[in-house]
């Protein structure tokens, strides 16, 4: 291995080490003291509940670990959005799990909590997966009620989704393992079956203090809405259990008897590991993001047997398209080529840029994948579409529209990985979050923005300087340099994959070696839902 490889490897391994440390810290939720308080009440924490519930030695794919990271500082933070969500296996049945983390503000709902819960429900609905709610929440975080209560994608949307999932035949199981108050009480009771843990679980529209204030009635919370009340008097809940473990055991027994739905029929054979060493990815991604590299080298290190059947290899070379298998699943790959290539006319084309011929090729390939019922994998390291008179005269907008149209109307499941740059319209064309990928994850090397940090900072600086000059203010060179640094630092913070993950623009940040796991888990989930007929709509030729 050469010096450049070793330098790249050192940097990416450091980024992955930072990812591991950051993930471990966030997984502590409200901290060890709050976790101890849960245990003293006889309760498991949210993550302990999930660990107990899912099948031993099975993979749990967490979605939204970094939700809320760096946000709500004035309120003390909201690690992981105060809720743990993901895809796991219970009695061999793949399902979505949502567990309120009572160590974070008593499991109260922040705006990002609502967004994360809706994302979990979206995954269940798209893939027709059963969903389990482990409820332990104080309800809406009142100081921010205006940002979580009334709008379309706010708190109430989850109950609409409860009803929609019920009509779709998607199994919903709920366990009330702590507080469940006010409007939040509808979530478990709109589920198919609701369990409650005795002495620690409670459910009511208004707690004892509010009842006293509203109607003058003196009553304690346990009598008002405890397990005995709702299992023996109101009939609101179906069964009560002495502790968390017994309740979770019952859920496992329920999942042991759920019937099976019709499947999509995605092709899968026996899994084969890549021939090329996956860990070499660390040394293949340049530490200097402006340097070129061959995306084929990356692809061959996560696909089965490192075998890749390229589509139109000699045409539209700035996009790589082709068929492969990942953990046995047949997939179609659309990836940005980052090395400089020659087009059919012998002209040099920049890596990471989508040219008209590449967009045309990708549109055709995406249609082929839909015709053959092959899931699509998008690997993003894209600066955008080619610009300039030559590109415009060559119809770049038309060919780009073809690609976006085919990708947006694709009915086979799409999975997106942001490896490096994800700038401007390139983010859209390569199936960014706005285009409904079933799962979207970033590597630690990812950057997501309208344009690169350097370009954006210079543009923003020009606007700022022009504004100051219009006010009659003269800017010295030193002041201009300082202003550029401040703008650059602020913009670079927004480029971070963690900034994107905290706002759920991506489902998480992963070590590159976890890419196979995410793809396999995602396709297995998508295989539970029948694929609709593909109709690309109107495309100009």
PDB file of C-alpha atoms in Angstrom, residues 49-274:
ATOM      1  CA  UNK A  49     -36.337  -3.030  26.502  1.00  0.00           C
ATOM      2  CA  UNK A  50     -35.408  -3.322  22.838  1.00  0.00           C
ATOM      3  CA  UNK A  51     -32.440  -5.599  23.625  1.00  0.00           C
ATOM      4  CA  UNK A  52     -34.747  -7.867  25.639  1.00  0.00           C
ATOM      5  CA  UNK A  53     -37.475  -7.859  22.989  1.00  0.00           C
ATOM      6  CA  UNK A  54     -35.521  -8.615  19.818  1.00  0.00           C
ATOM      7  CA  UNK A  55     -34.239 -12.051  18.915  1.00  0.00           C
ATOM      8  CA  UNK A  56     -30.859 -12.959  20.371  1.00  0.00           C
ATOM      9  CA  UNK A  57     -27.956 -12.549  17.918  1.00  0.00           C
ATOM     10  CA  UNK A  58     -30.183 -10.725  15.410  1.00  0.00           C
ATOM     11  CA  UNK A  59     -29.282  -7.349  13.910  1.00  0.00           C
ATOM     12  CA  UNK A  60     -31.138  -4.223  15.053  1.00  0.00           C
ATOM     13  CA  UNK A  61     -30.806  -1.377  12.563  1.00  0.00           C
ATOM     14  CA  UNK A  62     -31.221   1.885  14.432  1.00  0.00           C
ATOM     15  CA  UNK A  63     -32.879   4.765  12.606  1.00  0.00           C
ATOM     16  CA  UNK A  64     -32.327   8.317  13.822  1.00  0.00           C
ATOM     17  CA  UNK A  65     -29.662   7.776  16.494  1.00  0.00           C
ATOM     18  CA  UNK A  66     -28.370  11.333  16.007  1.00  0.00           C
ATOM     19  CA  UNK A  67     -31.802  12.991  15.888  1.00  0.00           C
ATOM     20  CA  UNK A  68     -31.718  16.193  17.922  1.00  0.00           C
ATOM     21  CA  UNK A  69     -27.921  16.157  18.256  1.00  0.00           C
ATOM     22  CA  UNK A  70     -26.743  19.689  19.030  1.00  0.00           C
ATOM     23  CA  UNK A  71     -30.308  21.022  19.051  1.00  0.00           C
ATOM     24  CA  UNK A  72     -32.436  22.464  21.916  1.00  0.00           C
ATOM     25  CA  UNK A  73     -29.393  23.599  23.909  1.00  0.00           C
ATOM     26  CA  UNK A  74     -31.452  26.092  25.891  1.00  0.00           C
ATOM     27  CA  UNK A  75     -33.768  23.255  26.983  1.00  0.00           C
ATOM     28  CA  UNK A  76     -30.864  21.012  28.024  1.00  0.00           C
ATOM     29  CA  UNK A  77     -30.727  18.972  24.821  1.00  0.00           C
ATOM     30  CA  UNK A  78     -32.706  16.022  23.560  1.00  0.00           C
ATOM     31  CA  UNK A  79     -30.369  13.063  22.863  1.00  0.00           C
ATOM     32  CA  UNK A  80     -31.652  10.850  20.060  1.00  0.00           C
ATOM     33  CA  UNK A  81     -34.882  12.850  20.071  1.00  0.00           C
ATOM     34  CA  UNK A  82     -35.928  11.183  23.334  1.00  0.00           C
ATOM     35  CA  UNK A  83     -36.993   8.031  21.493  1.00  0.00           C
ATOM     36  CA  UNK A  84     -35.239   4.955  20.107  1.00  0.00           C
ATOM     37  CA  UNK A  85     -36.445   3.641  16.736  1.00  0.00           C
ATOM     38  CA  UNK A  86     -35.291   1.012  14.296  1.00  0.00           C
ATOM     39  CA  UNK A  87     -35.864  -2.252  12.450  1.00  0.00           C
ATOM     40  CA  UNK A  88     -35.388  -5.539  14.267  1.00  0.00           C
ATOM     41  CA  UNK A  89     -36.535  -9.154  14.457  1.00  0.00           C
ATOM     42  CA  UNK A  90     -38.995 -10.537  17.004  1.00  0.00           C
ATOM     43  CA  UNK A  91     -39.595 -14.298  16.806  1.00  0.00           C
ATOM     44  CA  UNK A  92     -38.105 -14.227  13.324  1.00  0.00           C
ATOM     45  CA  UNK A  93     -40.520 -11.520  12.167  1.00  0.00           C
ATOM     46  CA  UNK A  94     -39.039  -8.262  10.951  1.00  0.00           C
ATOM     47  CA  UNK A  95     -40.707  -5.227  12.535  1.00  0.00           C
ATOM     48  CA  UNK A  96     -40.307  -1.562  13.417  1.00  0.00           C
ATOM     49  CA  UNK A  97     -39.791  -0.746  17.104  1.00  0.00           C
ATOM     50  CA  UNK A  98     -40.439   2.630  18.756  1.00  0.00           C
ATOM     51  CA  UNK A  99     -39.376   3.027  22.405  1.00  0.00           C
ATOM     52  CA  UNK A 100     -39.741   6.287  24.341  1.00  0.00           C
ATOM     53  CA  UNK A 101     -36.636   7.127  26.367  1.00  0.00           C
ATOM     54  CA  UNK A 102     -37.879   8.304  29.766  1.00  0.00           C
ATOM     55  CA  UNK A 103     -34.336   9.295  30.778  1.00  0.00           C
ATOM     56  CA  UNK A 104     -34.643  12.265  28.382  1.00  0.00           C
ATOM     57  CA  UNK A 105     -37.075  14.850  29.814  1.00  0.00           C
ATOM     58  CA  UNK A 106     -39.342  11.981  30.997  1.00  0.00           C
ATOM     59  CA  UNK A 107     -39.797  10.930  27.379  1.00  0.00           C
ATOM     60  CA  UNK A 108     -41.472  14.236  26.475  1.00  0.00           C
ATOM     61  CA  UNK A 109     -42.046  15.024  22.816  1.00  0.00           C
ATOM     62  CA  UNK A 110     -39.873  17.711  21.239  1.00  0.00           C
ATOM     63  CA  UNK A 111     -40.428  18.742  17.597  1.00  0.00           C
ATOM     64  CA  UNK A 112     -37.685  16.335  16.479  1.00  0.00           C
ATOM     65  CA  UNK A 113     -39.357  13.546  18.495  1.00  0.00           C
ATOM     66  CA  UNK A 114     -42.494  13.909  16.414  1.00  0.00           C
ATOM     67  CA  UNK A 115     -40.468  13.904  13.208  1.00  0.00           C
ATOM     68  CA  UNK A 116     -38.624  10.765  14.292  1.00  0.00           C
ATOM     69  CA  UNK A 117     -41.802   8.930  15.320  1.00  0.00           C
ATOM     70  CA  UNK A 118     -43.390   9.789  11.988  1.00  0.00           C
ATOM     71  CA  UNK A 119     -40.277   8.513  10.200  1.00  0.00           C
ATOM     72  CA  UNK A 120     -40.604   5.181  12.034  1.00  0.00           C
ATOM     73  CA  UNK A 121     -44.283   4.936  11.078  1.00  0.00           C
ATOM     74  CA  UNK A 122     -43.382   5.836   7.484  1.00  0.00           C
ATOM     75  CA  UNK A 123     -40.935   2.922   7.349  1.00  0.00           C
ATOM     76  CA  UNK A 124     -43.613   0.562   8.695  1.00  0.00           C
ATOM     77  CA  UNK A 125     -46.181   1.814   6.165  1.00  0.00           C
ATOM     78  CA  UNK A 126     -43.852   1.748   3.134  1.00  0.00           C
ATOM     79  CA  UNK A 127     -42.671  -1.773   3.895  1.00  0.00           C
ATOM     80  CA  UNK A 128     -45.881  -3.064   5.541  1.00  0.00           C
ATOM     81  CA  UNK A 129     -43.951  -4.091   8.624  1.00  0.00           C
ATOM     82  CA  UNK A 130     -45.596  -4.716  12.014  1.00  0.00           C
ATOM     83  CA  UNK A 131     -44.788  -1.964  14.503  1.00  0.00           C
ATOM     84  CA  UNK A 132     -44.292  -2.157  18.268  1.00  0.00           C
ATOM     85  CA  UNK A 133     -44.665   0.908  20.505  1.00  0.00           C
ATOM     86  CA  UNK A 134     -42.994   0.769  23.926  1.00  0.00           C
ATOM     87  CA  UNK A 135     -44.670   3.772  25.537  1.00  0.00           C
ATOM     88  CA  UNK A 136     -43.099   5.737  28.389  1.00  0.00           C
ATOM     89  CA  UNK A 137     -43.685   9.437  27.783  1.00  0.00           C
ATOM     90  CA  UNK A 138     -44.803  12.556  29.614  1.00  0.00           C
ATOM     91  CA  UNK A 139     -46.408  13.839  26.410  1.00  0.00           C
ATOM     92  CA  UNK A 140     -45.750  17.098  24.556  1.00  0.00           C
ATOM     93  CA  UNK A 141     -42.883  19.265  25.829  1.00  0.00           C
ATOM     94  CA  UNK A 142     -45.087  22.220  26.733  1.00  0.00           C
ATOM     95  CA  UNK A 143     -42.538  25.057  26.337  1.00  0.00           C
ATOM     96  CA  UNK A 144     -42.386  24.158  22.629  1.00  0.00           C
ATOM     97  CA  UNK A 145     -46.015  23.164  22.098  1.00  0.00           C
ATOM     98  CA  UNK A 146     -46.434  25.615  19.195  1.00  0.00           C
ATOM     99  CA  UNK A 147     -43.726  23.737  17.261  1.00  0.00           C
ATOM    100  CA  UNK A 148     -45.129  20.270  17.848  1.00  0.00           C
ATOM    101  CA  UNK A 149     -48.904  20.383  18.261  1.00  0.00           C
ATOM    102  CA  UNK A 150     -50.979  21.831  15.405  1.00  0.00           C
ATOM    103  CA  UNK A 151     -49.304  21.358  12.020  1.00  0.00           C
ATOM    104  CA  UNK A 152     -49.656  18.559   9.461  1.00  0.00           C
ATOM    105  CA  UNK A 153     -46.393  16.800  10.325  1.00  0.00           C
ATOM    106  CA  UNK A 154     -46.705  17.389  14.090  1.00  0.00           C
ATOM    107  CA  UNK A 155     -47.829  15.260  17.046  1.00  0.00           C
ATOM    108  CA  UNK A 156     -51.339  14.522  15.775  1.00  0.00           C
ATOM    109  CA  UNK A 157     -50.093  12.977  12.538  1.00  0.00           C
ATOM    110  CA  UNK A 158     -49.058   9.823  14.407  1.00  0.00           C
ATOM    111  CA  UNK A 159     -52.691   9.067  15.303  1.00  0.00           C
ATOM    112  CA  UNK A 160     -53.717   9.581  11.690  1.00  0.00           C
ATOM    113  CA  UNK A 161     -50.992   7.086  10.788  1.00  0.00           C
ATOM    114  CA  UNK A 162     -52.315   4.666  13.445  1.00  0.00           C
ATOM    115  CA  UNK A 163     -55.661   4.697  11.686  1.00  0.00           C
ATOM    116  CA  UNK A 164     -54.145   4.410   8.201  1.00  0.00           C
ATOM    117  CA  UNK A 165     -51.947   1.471   9.204  1.00  0.00           C
ATOM    118  CA  UNK A 166     -54.931  -0.275  10.740  1.00  0.00           C
ATOM    119  CA  UNK A 167     -56.835   0.064   7.459  1.00  0.00           C
ATOM    120  CA  UNK A 168     -53.768  -1.279   5.596  1.00  0.00           C
ATOM    121  CA  UNK A 169     -53.716  -4.393   7.766  1.00  0.00           C
ATOM    122  CA  UNK A 170     -50.389  -3.495   9.404  1.00  0.00           C
ATOM    123  CA  UNK A 171     -50.137  -5.037  12.880  1.00  0.00           C
ATOM    124  CA  UNK A 172     -49.607  -2.509  15.694  1.00  0.00           C
ATOM    125  CA  UNK A 173     -48.817  -3.662  19.219  1.00  0.00           C
ATOM    126  CA  UNK A 174     -48.378  -1.266  22.152  1.00  0.00           C
ATOM    127  CA  UNK A 175     -47.034  -1.666  25.665  1.00  0.00           C
ATOM    128  CA  UNK A 176     -47.627   1.064  28.261  1.00  0.00           C
ATOM    129  CA  UNK A 177     -44.507   0.786  30.411  1.00  0.00           C
ATOM    130  CA  UNK A 178     -44.582   4.219  32.051  1.00  0.00           C
ATOM    131  CA  UNK A 179     -46.501   7.450  31.592  1.00  0.00           C
ATOM    132  CA  UNK A 180     -48.949   7.804  28.717  1.00  0.00           C
ATOM    133  CA  UNK A 181     -50.880  11.033  28.989  1.00  0.00           C
ATOM    134  CA  UNK A 182     -53.210  13.455  27.193  1.00  0.00           C
ATOM    135  CA  UNK A 183     -53.365  13.055  23.399  1.00  0.00           C
ATOM    136  CA  UNK A 184     -50.538  10.530  23.573  1.00  0.00           C
ATOM    137  CA  UNK A 185     -52.985   8.099  25.163  1.00  0.00           C
ATOM    138  CA  UNK A 186     -54.564   7.521  21.769  1.00  0.00           C
ATOM    139  CA  UNK A 187     -51.441   5.964  20.258  1.00  0.00           C
ATOM    140  CA  UNK A 188     -51.519   2.657  22.202  1.00  0.00           C
ATOM    141  CA  UNK A 189     -55.311   2.461  22.228  1.00  0.00           C
ATOM    142  CA  UNK A 190     -55.486   2.929  18.438  1.00  0.00           C
ATOM    143  CA  UNK A 191     -53.148  -0.069  18.178  1.00  0.00           C
ATOM    144  CA  UNK A 192     -54.469  -3.620  17.734  1.00  0.00           C
ATOM    145  CA  UNK A 193     -53.559  -4.702  21.239  1.00  0.00           C
ATOM    146  CA  UNK A 194     -52.394  -2.697  24.264  1.00  0.00           C
ATOM    147  CA  UNK A 195     -50.611  -4.103  27.304  1.00  0.00           C
ATOM    148  CA  UNK A 196     -49.761  -2.273  30.515  1.00  0.00           C
ATOM    149  CA  UNK A 197     -47.191  -2.857  33.266  1.00  0.00           C
ATOM    150  CA  UNK A 198     -48.679  -2.839  36.776  1.00  0.00           C
ATOM    151  CA  UNK A 199     -47.689  -0.005  39.149  1.00  0.00           C
ATOM    152  CA  UNK A 200     -45.376   1.707  36.597  1.00  0.00           C
ATOM    153  CA  UNK A 201     -47.685   2.054  33.587  1.00  0.00           C
ATOM    154  CA  UNK A 202     -50.492   4.604  33.571  1.00  0.00           C
ATOM    155  CA  UNK A 203     -52.746   6.075  30.909  1.00  0.00           C
ATOM    156  CA  UNK A 204     -55.181   8.965  31.085  1.00  0.00           C
ATOM    157  CA  UNK A 205     -56.258  12.037  29.155  1.00  0.00           C
ATOM    158  CA  UNK A 206     -55.548  14.227  32.197  1.00  0.00           C
ATOM    159  CA  UNK A 207     -53.481  13.447  35.312  1.00  0.00           C
ATOM    160  CA  UNK A 208     -54.654  13.876  38.874  1.00  0.00           C
ATOM    161  CA  UNK A 209     -53.423  17.480  39.201  1.00  0.00           C
ATOM    162  CA  UNK A 210     -55.224  18.577  36.041  1.00  0.00           C
ATOM    163  CA  UNK A 211     -58.365  16.687  37.040  1.00  0.00           C
ATOM    164  CA  UNK A 212     -58.347  18.522  40.390  1.00  0.00           C
ATOM    165  CA  UNK A 213     -57.921  21.864  38.630  1.00  0.00           C
ATOM    166  CA  UNK A 214     -60.531  21.142  35.957  1.00  0.00           C
ATOM    167  CA  UNK A 215     -63.381  19.499  37.867  1.00  0.00           C
ATOM    168  CA  UNK A 216     -62.319  19.549  41.543  1.00  0.00           C
ATOM    169  CA  UNK A 217     -62.040  15.765  41.869  1.00  0.00           C
ATOM    170  CA  UNK A 218     -59.424  14.375  44.272  1.00  0.00           C
ATOM    171  CA  UNK A 219     -57.926  11.137  42.930  1.00  0.00           C
ATOM    172  CA  UNK A 220     -54.464   9.551  42.647  1.00  0.00           C
ATOM    173  CA  UNK A 221     -52.928   8.602  39.292  1.00  0.00           C
ATOM    174  CA  UNK A 222     -52.983   4.863  39.933  1.00  0.00           C
ATOM    175  CA  UNK A 223     -56.719   4.837  40.657  1.00  0.00           C
ATOM    176  CA  UNK A 224     -57.338   7.246  37.818  1.00  0.00           C
ATOM    177  CA  UNK A 225     -55.486   5.354  35.105  1.00  0.00           C
ATOM    178  CA  UNK A 226     -53.321   2.515  36.402  1.00  0.00           C
ATOM    179  CA  UNK A 227     -53.137  -1.071  35.187  1.00  0.00           C
ATOM    180  CA  UNK A 228     -55.898  -2.398  37.444  1.00  0.00           C
ATOM    181  CA  UNK A 229     -58.273   0.393  36.439  1.00  0.00           C
ATOM    182  CA  UNK A 230     -57.818  -0.120  32.711  1.00  0.00           C
ATOM    183  CA  UNK A 231     -57.658  -3.921  32.680  1.00  0.00           C
ATOM    184  CA  UNK A 232     -60.484  -4.597  35.147  1.00  0.00           C
ATOM    185  CA  UNK A 233     -62.795  -1.554  35.066  1.00  0.00           C
ATOM    186  CA  UNK A 234     -62.508   0.487  31.845  1.00  0.00           C
ATOM    187  CA  UNK A 235     -61.289  -2.284  29.519  1.00  0.00           C
ATOM    188  CA  UNK A 236     -59.048   0.257  27.795  1.00  0.00           C
ATOM    189  CA  UNK A 237     -56.012  -2.049  27.980  1.00  0.00           C
ATOM    190  CA  UNK A 238     -56.028  -5.769  27.262  1.00  0.00           C
ATOM    191  CA  UNK A 239     -53.644  -7.334  29.779  1.00  0.00           C
ATOM    192  CA  UNK A 240     -51.490  -6.233  32.700  1.00  0.00           C
ATOM    193  CA  UNK A 241     -48.095  -7.607  33.659  1.00  0.00           C
ATOM    194  CA  UNK A 242     -45.988  -7.475  36.824  1.00  0.00           C
ATOM    195  CA  UNK A 243     -42.869  -6.059  35.143  1.00  0.00           C
ATOM    196  CA  UNK A 244     -41.319  -5.005  31.850  1.00  0.00           C
ATOM    197  CA  UNK A 245     -39.870  -8.434  31.108  1.00  0.00           C
ATOM    198  CA  UNK A 246     -43.205 -10.245  31.422  1.00  0.00           C
ATOM    199  CA  UNK A 247     -44.853  -7.671  29.163  1.00  0.00           C
ATOM    200  CA  UNK A 248     -42.127  -8.030  26.522  1.00  0.00           C
ATOM    201  CA  UNK A 249     -42.361 -11.832  26.720  1.00  0.00           C
ATOM    202  CA  UNK A 250     -46.058 -11.554  25.897  1.00  0.00           C
ATOM    203  CA  UNK A 251     -45.301  -9.410  22.844  1.00  0.00           C
ATOM    204  CA  UNK A 252     -42.821 -12.023  21.650  1.00  0.00           C
ATOM    205  CA  UNK A 253     -45.498 -14.690  22.001  1.00  0.00           C
ATOM    206  CA  UNK A 254     -47.905 -12.581  19.937  1.00  0.00           C
ATOM    207  CA  UNK A 255     -45.349 -12.236  17.137  1.00  0.00           C
ATOM    208  CA  UNK A 256     -44.835 -15.972  17.125  1.00  0.00           C
ATOM    209  CA  UNK A 257     -48.347 -16.383  15.722  1.00  0.00           C
ATOM    210  CA  UNK A 258     -48.721 -13.537  13.194  1.00  0.00           C
ATOM    211  CA  UNK A 259     -49.548 -14.647   9.655  1.00  0.00           C
ATOM    212  CA  UNK A 260     -47.483 -13.830   6.587  1.00  0.00           C
ATOM    213  CA  UNK A 261     -48.414 -11.382   3.831  1.00  0.00           C
ATOM    214  CA  UNK A 262     -47.734 -11.565   0.112  1.00  0.00           C
ATOM    215  CA  UNK A 263     -44.140 -10.586  -0.688  1.00  0.00           C
ATOM    216  CA  UNK A 264     -42.606  -8.423  -3.400  1.00  0.00           C
ATOM    217  CA  UNK A 265     -40.452 -11.254  -4.701  1.00  0.00           C
ATOM    218  CA  UNK A 266     -37.030  -9.600  -4.858  1.00  0.00           C
ATOM    219  CA  UNK A 267     -34.427 -12.154  -5.907  1.00  0.00           C
ATOM    220  CA  UNK A 268     -32.058 -13.554  -3.310  1.00  0.00           C
ATOM    221  CA  UNK A 269     -29.522 -16.355  -3.365  1.00  0.00           C
ATOM    222  CA  UNK A 270     -26.895 -17.485  -0.874  1.00  0.00           C
ATOM    223  CA  UNK A 271     -24.802 -14.596   0.406  1.00  0.00           C
ATOM    224  CA  UNK A 272     -21.131 -14.431  -0.573  1.00  0.00           C
ATOM    225  CA  UNK A 273     -18.637 -11.986   0.976  1.00  0.00           C
ATOM    226  CA  UNK A 274     -16.756  -9.602  -1.329  1.00  0.00           C
TER     227      UNK A 274
END
